[in-house]
Coordinates of C-alpha atoms in Angstrom, one line a residue:
X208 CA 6.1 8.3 -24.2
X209 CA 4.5 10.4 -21.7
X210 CA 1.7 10.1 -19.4
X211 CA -1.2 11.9 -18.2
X212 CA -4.2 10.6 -15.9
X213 CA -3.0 7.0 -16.5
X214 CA -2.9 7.3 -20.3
X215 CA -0.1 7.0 -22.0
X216 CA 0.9 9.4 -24.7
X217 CA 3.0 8.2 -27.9
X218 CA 5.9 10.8 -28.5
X219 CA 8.4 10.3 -32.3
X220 CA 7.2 9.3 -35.2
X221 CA 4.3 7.5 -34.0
X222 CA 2.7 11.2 -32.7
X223 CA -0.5 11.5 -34.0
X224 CA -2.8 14.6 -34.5
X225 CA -4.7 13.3 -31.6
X226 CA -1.7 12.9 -29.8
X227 CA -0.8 16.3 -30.5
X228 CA -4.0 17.8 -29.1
X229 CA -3.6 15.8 -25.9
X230 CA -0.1 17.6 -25.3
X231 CA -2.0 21.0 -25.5
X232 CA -5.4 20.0 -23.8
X233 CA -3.0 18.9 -20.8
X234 CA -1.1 22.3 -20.9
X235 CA 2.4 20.0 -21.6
X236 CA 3.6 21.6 -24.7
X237 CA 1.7 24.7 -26.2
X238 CA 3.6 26.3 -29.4
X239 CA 4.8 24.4 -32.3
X240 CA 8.3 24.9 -30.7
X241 CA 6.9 23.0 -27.6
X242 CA 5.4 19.8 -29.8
X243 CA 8.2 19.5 -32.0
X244 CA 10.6 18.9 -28.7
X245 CA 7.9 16.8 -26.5
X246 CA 7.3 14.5 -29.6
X247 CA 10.4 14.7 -32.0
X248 CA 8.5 15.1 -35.2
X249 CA 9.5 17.6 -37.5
X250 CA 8.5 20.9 -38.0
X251 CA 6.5 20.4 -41.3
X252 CA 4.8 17.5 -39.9
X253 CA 3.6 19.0 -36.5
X254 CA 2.7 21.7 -38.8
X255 CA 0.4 19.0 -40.8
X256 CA -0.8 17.3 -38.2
X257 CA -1.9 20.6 -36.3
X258 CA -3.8 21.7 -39.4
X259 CA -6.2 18.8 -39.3
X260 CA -6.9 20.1 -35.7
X261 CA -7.4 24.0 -36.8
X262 CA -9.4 22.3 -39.6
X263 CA -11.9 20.2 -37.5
X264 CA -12.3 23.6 -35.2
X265 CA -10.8 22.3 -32.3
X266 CA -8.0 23.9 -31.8
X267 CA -7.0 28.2 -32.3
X268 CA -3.9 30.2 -31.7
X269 CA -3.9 32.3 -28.9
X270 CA -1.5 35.3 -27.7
X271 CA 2.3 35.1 -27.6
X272 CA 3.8 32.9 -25.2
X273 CA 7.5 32.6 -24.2
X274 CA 10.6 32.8 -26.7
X275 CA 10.7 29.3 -27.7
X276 CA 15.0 30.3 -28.9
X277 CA 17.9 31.0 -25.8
X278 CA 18.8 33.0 -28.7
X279 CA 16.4 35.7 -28.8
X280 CA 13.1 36.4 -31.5
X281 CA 9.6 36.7 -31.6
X282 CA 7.3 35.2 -29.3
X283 CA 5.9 31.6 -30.2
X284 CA 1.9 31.6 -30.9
X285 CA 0.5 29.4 -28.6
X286 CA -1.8 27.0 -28.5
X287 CA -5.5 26.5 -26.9
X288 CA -7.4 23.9 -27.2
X289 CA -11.1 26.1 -28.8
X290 CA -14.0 25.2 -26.4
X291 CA -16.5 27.0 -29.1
X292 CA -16.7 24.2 -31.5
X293 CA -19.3 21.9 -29.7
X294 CA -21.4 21.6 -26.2
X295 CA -22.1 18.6 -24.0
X296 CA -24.8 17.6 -22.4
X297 CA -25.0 16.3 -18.7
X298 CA -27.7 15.2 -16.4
X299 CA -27.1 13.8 -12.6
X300 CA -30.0 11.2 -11.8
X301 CA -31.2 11.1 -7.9
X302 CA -33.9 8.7 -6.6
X303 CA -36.9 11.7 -7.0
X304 CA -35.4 14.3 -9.0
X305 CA -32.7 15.5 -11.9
X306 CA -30.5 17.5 -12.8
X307 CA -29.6 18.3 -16.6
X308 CA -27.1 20.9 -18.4
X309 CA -25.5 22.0 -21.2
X310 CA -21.9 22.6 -20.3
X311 CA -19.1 24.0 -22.3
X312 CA -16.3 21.7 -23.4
X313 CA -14.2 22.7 -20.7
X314 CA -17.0 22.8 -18.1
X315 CA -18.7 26.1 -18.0
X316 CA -22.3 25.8 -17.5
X317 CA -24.5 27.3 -20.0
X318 CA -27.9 26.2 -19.5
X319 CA -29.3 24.4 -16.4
X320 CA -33.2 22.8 -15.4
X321 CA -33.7 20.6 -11.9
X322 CA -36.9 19.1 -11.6
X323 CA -38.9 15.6 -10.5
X324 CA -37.8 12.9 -12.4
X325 CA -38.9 9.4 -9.5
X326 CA -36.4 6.9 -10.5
X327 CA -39.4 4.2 -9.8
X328 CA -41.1 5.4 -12.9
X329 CA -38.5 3.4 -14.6
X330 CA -36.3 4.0 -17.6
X331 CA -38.6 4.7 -20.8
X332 CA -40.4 7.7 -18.8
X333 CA -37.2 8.8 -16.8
X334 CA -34.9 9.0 -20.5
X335 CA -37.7 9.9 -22.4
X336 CA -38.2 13.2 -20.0
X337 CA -35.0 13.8 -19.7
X338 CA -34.6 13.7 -23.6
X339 CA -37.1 16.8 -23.6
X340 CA -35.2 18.8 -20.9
X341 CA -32.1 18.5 -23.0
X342 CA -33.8 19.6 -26.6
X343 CA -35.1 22.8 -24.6
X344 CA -31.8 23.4 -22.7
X345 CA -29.7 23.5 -26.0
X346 CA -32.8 26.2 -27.5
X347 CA -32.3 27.9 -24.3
X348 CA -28.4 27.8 -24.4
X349 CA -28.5 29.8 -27.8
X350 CA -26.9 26.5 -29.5
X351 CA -28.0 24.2 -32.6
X352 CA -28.6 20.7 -31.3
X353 CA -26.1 19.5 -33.9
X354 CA -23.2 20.9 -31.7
X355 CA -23.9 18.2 -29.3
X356 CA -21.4 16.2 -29.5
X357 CA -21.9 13.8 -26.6
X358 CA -23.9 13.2 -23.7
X359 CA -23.3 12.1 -20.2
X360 CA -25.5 10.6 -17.5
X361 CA -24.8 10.3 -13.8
X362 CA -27.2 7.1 -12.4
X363 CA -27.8 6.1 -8.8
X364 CA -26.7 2.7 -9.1
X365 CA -23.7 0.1 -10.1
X366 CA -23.2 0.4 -13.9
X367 CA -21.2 -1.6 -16.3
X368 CA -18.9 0.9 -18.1
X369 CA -18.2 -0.9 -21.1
X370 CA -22.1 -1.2 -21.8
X371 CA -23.5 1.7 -20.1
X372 CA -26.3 -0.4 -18.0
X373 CA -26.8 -0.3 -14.6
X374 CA -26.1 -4.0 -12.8
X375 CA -28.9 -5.3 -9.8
X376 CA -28.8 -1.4 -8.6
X377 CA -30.7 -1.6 -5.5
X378 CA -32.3 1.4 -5.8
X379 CA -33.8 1.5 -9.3
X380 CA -36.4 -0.7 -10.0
X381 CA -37.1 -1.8 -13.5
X382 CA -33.5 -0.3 -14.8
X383 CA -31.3 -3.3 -14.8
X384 CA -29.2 -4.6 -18.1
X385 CA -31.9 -1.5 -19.8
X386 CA -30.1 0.2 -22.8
X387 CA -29.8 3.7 -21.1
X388 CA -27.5 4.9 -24.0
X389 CA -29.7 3.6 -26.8
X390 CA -32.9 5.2 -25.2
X391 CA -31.6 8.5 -24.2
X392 CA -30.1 8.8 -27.4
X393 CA -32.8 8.2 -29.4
X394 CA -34.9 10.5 -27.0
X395 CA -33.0 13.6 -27.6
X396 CA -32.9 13.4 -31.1
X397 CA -36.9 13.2 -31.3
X398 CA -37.0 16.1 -29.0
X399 CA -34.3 18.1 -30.6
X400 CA -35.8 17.2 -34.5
X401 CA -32.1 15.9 -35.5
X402 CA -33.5 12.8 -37.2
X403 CA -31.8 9.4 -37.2
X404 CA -28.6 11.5 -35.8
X405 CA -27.1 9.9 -32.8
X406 CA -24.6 11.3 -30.1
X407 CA -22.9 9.4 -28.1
X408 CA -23.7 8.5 -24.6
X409 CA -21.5 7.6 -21.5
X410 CA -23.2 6.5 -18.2
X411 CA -21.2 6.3 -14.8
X412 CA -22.2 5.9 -11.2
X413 CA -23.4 9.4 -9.7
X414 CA -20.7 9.0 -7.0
X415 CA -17.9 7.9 -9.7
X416 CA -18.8 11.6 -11.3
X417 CA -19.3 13.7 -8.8
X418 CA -15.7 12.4 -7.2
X419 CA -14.6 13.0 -11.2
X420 CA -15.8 16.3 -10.8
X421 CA -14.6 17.6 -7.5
X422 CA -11.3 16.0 -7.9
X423 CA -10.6 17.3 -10.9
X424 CA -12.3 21.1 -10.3
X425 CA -10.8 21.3 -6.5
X426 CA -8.0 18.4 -5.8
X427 CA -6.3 17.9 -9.3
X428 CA -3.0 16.8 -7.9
X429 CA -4.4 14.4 -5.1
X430 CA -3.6 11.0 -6.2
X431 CA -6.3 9.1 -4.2
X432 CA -9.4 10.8 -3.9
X433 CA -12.7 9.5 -2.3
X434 CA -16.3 10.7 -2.1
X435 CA -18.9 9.8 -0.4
X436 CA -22.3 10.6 -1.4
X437 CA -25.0 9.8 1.3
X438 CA -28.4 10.9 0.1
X439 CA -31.6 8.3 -0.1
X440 CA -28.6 5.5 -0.3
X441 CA -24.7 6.0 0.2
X442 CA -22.3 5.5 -2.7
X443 CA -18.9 5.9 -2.8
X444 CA -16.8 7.1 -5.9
X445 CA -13.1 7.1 -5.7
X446 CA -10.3 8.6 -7.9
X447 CA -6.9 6.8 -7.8
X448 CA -4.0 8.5 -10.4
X449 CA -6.4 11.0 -11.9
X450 CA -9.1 8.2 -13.2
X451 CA -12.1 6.7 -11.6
X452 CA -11.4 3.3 -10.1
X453 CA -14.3 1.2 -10.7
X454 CA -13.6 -2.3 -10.2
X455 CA -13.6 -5.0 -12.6
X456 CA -17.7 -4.6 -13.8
X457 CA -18.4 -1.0 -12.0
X458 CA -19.4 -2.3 -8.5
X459 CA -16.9 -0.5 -6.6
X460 CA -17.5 2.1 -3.9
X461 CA -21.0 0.4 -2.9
X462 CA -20.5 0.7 0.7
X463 CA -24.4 1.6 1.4
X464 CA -25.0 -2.7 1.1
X465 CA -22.0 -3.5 3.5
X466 CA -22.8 -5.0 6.4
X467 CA -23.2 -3.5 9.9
X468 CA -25.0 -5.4 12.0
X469 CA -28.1 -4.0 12.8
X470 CA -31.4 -5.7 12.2
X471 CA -33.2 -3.0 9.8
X472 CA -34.3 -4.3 6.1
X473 CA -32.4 -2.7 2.8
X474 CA -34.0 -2.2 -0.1
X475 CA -31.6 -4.4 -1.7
X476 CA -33.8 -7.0 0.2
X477 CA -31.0 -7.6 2.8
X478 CA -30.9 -7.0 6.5
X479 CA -28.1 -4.6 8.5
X480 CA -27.0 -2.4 5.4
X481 CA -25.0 0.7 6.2
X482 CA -27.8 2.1 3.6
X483 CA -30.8 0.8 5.6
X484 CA -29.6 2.6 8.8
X485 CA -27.5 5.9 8.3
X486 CA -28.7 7.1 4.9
X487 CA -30.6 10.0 4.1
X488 CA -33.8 8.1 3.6
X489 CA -33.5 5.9 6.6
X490 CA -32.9 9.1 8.7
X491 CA -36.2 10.2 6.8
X492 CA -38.0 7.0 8.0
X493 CA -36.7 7.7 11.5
X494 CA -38.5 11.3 11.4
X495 CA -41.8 9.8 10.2
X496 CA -42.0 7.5 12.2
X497 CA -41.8 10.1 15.5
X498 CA -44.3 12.1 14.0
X499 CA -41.8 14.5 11.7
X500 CA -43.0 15.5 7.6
X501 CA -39.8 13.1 5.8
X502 CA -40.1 11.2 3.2
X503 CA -36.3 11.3 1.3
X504 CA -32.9 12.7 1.8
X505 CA -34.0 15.6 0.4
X506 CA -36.4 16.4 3.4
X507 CA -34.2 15.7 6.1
X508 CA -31.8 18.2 4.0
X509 CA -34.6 21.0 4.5
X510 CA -35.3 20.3 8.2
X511 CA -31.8 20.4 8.6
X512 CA -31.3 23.9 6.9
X513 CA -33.7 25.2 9.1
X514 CA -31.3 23.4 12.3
X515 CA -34.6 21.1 13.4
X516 CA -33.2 19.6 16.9
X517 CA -34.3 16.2 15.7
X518 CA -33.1 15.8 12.3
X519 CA -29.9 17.4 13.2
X520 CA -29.5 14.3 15.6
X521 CA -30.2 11.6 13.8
X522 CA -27.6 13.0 11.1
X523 CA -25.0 13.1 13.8
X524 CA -25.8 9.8 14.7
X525 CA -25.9 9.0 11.0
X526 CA -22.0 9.9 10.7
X527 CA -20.9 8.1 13.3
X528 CA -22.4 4.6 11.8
X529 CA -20.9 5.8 8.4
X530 CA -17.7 6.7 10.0
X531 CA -17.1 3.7 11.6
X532 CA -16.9 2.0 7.8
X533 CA -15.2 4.6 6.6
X534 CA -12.5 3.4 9.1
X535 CA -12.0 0.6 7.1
X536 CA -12.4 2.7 3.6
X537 CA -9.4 4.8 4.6
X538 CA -7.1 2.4 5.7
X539 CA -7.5 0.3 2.8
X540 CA -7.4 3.3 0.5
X541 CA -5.4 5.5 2.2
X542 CA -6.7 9.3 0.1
X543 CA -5.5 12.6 0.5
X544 CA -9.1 13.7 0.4
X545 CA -12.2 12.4 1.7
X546 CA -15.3 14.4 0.8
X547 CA -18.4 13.8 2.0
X548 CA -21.2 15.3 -0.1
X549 CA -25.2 14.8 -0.7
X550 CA -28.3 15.5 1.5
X551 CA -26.6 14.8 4.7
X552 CA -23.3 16.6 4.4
X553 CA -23.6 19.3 6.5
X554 CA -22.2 20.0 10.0
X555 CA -24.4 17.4 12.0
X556 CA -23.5 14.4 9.5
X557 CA -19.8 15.7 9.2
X558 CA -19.4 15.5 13.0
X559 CA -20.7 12.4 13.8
X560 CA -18.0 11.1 10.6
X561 CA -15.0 12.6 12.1
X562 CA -16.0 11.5 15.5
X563 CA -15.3 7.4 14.6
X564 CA -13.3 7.7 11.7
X565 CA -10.5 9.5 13.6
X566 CA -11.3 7.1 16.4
X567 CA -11.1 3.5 14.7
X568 CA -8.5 4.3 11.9
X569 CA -4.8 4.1 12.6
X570 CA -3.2 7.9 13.1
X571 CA -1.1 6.5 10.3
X572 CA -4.4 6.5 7.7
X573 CA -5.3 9.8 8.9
X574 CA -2.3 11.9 9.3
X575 CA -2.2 13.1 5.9
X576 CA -6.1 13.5 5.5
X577 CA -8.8 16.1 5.0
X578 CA -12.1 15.3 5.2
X579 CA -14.2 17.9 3.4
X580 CA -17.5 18.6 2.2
X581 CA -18.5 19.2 -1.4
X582 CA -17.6 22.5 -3.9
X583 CA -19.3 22.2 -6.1
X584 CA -22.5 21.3 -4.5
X585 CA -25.3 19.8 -6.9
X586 CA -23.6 20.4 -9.7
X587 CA -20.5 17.9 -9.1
X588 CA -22.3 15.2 -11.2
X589 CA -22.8 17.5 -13.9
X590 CA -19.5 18.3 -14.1
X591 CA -18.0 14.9 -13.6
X592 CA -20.6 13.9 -16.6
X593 CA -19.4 16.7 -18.9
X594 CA -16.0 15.9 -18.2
X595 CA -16.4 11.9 -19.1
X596 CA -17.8 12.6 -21.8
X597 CA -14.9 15.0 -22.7
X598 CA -12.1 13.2 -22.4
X599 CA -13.6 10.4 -24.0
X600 CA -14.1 11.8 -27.3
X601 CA -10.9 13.7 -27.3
X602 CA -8.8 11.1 -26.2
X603 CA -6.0 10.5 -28.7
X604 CA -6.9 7.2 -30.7
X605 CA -11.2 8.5 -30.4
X606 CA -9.9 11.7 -32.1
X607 CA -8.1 10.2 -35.1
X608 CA -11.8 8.5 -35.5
X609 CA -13.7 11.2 -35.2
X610 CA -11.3 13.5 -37.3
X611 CA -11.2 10.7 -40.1
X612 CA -14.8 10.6 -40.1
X613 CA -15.0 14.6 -40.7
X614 CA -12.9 13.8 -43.7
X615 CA -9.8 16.0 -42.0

């Protein structure tokens, strides 16, 4: 057997056609040559086994790689996995706006819409909006809405992987134990006129994805991973052997609700929450409150474009409360990487981080670290969400499904 990202990959007899495709989707083994060696099938049944792939569209023979024989010959054909044969959708949920897409299946964005979408409207509007954006971003793409094969939805808030809900999230009112996948579903196939036709639908934490999506786009071979995304909350998503780690019912990496002593009331209705004092919309509140237009994350993110002395102190300050946490984060973690990425992560917040973290942590924690801020910007829950939803339905045993169900 081999490995890859924590899942194991059955080599001999046992080698499926799924199996198969994850050996070239992961770059391991390329040409028939290559498979026949990583697996130790024979050559007539690789050659079987790879037709049902060519047959479902999913995979196509590119140029000539290397000699596969010490002896000399033609080139081998190689491999590649064929991105053409379907699109995913992807939308990245914040407390007052969204963020949808249609990506390619190996993350090229093809079609993209950010608008409002107020997370307090609750989840029939929210999905039922979002629905539309995707039926006109497929049009807009130049793709039929049956090449959908699977959508993915980044959510401000705790969330059950196994059942795609969100659980208590503190932040979204209305939306807890709500069947997300069942609405959203349903919403874009009214919109996109596909009938009773249903894709499937993957929900994750925003920070889970957007550390998904960094890590994998920027950092592929760091083996623990963090990000921290401090907008109108702070969420953590961490990445530990090249899959999310999300705790035993998807409440890791909630450090906006731990505990830091001050006196300030959460929205999770406690007092002293990391959240209620260094997020982006508790630096908002701050601003308001001495006279300053702020009402989010997102408008202490504008007054600190344009370098307003205030905002750009409080953010500073800001860092230094989340810092001091993140202390504790790295030294029980220990990542190569720590990014920090939403409203606040520019210069201000970044400084006021790096000023405590490198303060309370042991030099030990912190020797081998870089703390970073985002690449891929607003779009790393997109492409954290189009990569879930990816490498769900092309993992090996989901494949076998799905090509038994195309009758291949």
């Amino acid at each position: 057997m081999t490995e890859r990202a924590g899942r194991t990959v059955k080599t001999g007899n046992q080698a499926s056609s799924g199996e198969l495709l994850e050996l070239v989707r992961s770059g391991r083994a390329t040409t028939r040559g290559a498979l026949q060696r990583a697996t130790g099938l024979s050559r007539a049944t690789v050659g079987l086994r790879l037709d049902r792939l060519f047959r479902a569209g999913w995979l196509r023979e590119g140029a000539g790689g290397p000699v596969d024989s010490p002896l000399g010959g033609r080139p081998s054909i190689t491999l590649e996995f064929d991105d053409e044969h379907a699109v995913v959708l992807a939308a990245d949920l914040d407390t007052r706006h969204g963020r949808a897409a249609v990506l390619t299946l190996t993350g090229e964005i093809l079609a993209e819409h950010a608008g409002s979408l107020v997370i307090d409207d609750g989840p029939e509007a929210v999905l039922g909006e979002l629905g539309r954006w995707f039926a006109e971003l497929v049009e807009k793409s130049g793709r039929r809405a049956d090449a959908v094969c699977g959508i993915g939805l980044a959510v401000p808030g705790p969330v059950d992987s196994e059942t795609g809900r969100v659980v208590q999230p503190p932040i979204m009112p209305g939306w807890d134990g709500y069947d997300i996948r069942g609405r959203l579903g349903r919403a874009f196939s009214e919109h996109a006129g596909t009938g009773t036709a249903r894709v499937p639908v993957l929900v994750d934490n925003d920070a889970n994805l957007m550390a998904y999506g960094e890590q994998r786009a920027g950092y592929p071979d760091c083996s623990a991973f963090a990000l921290v995304k401090v907008s109108t909350g702070i969420g953590a998503g961490m990445i530990v052997g090249g899959t999310v780690y999300r705790g035993i019912d998807g409440g890791a990496g909630d450090i906006g609700h731990i505990r830091v002593g001050a006196d300030a009331l959460c929205r999770c209705g406690s007092y002293g929450c990391l959240a209620a004092v260094a997020s982006g919309g508790a630096v908002a509140r701050r601003l308001a409150e001495s006279g300053v237009p702020a009402a989010s994350g997102s408008d202490v993110r504008d007054l600190l474009v344009t370098g307003h002395p205030e905002a750009m102190a409080l953010a500073r300050e800001a860092g230094r409360q989340v810092g001091d946490v993140l202390a504790t984060v790295v030294t029980l973690l220990n990542p190569g990487v720590l990014m920090i990425a939403g409203d606040l992560a520019g210069t201000p917040f970044l400084t006021g981080v790096r000023e405590l973290l490198y303060q309370r942590a042991l030099p030990r924690s912190t020797a081998h670290l870089d703390v970073v801020t985002s690449r891929l910007g607003e779009r790393a829950g997109l492409v954290g969400a189009g990569a879930m939803v990816v490498e769900y339905l092309y993992a090996p045993e989901r494949a076998e499904e799905r090509l038994a169900a195309l009758g291949v």
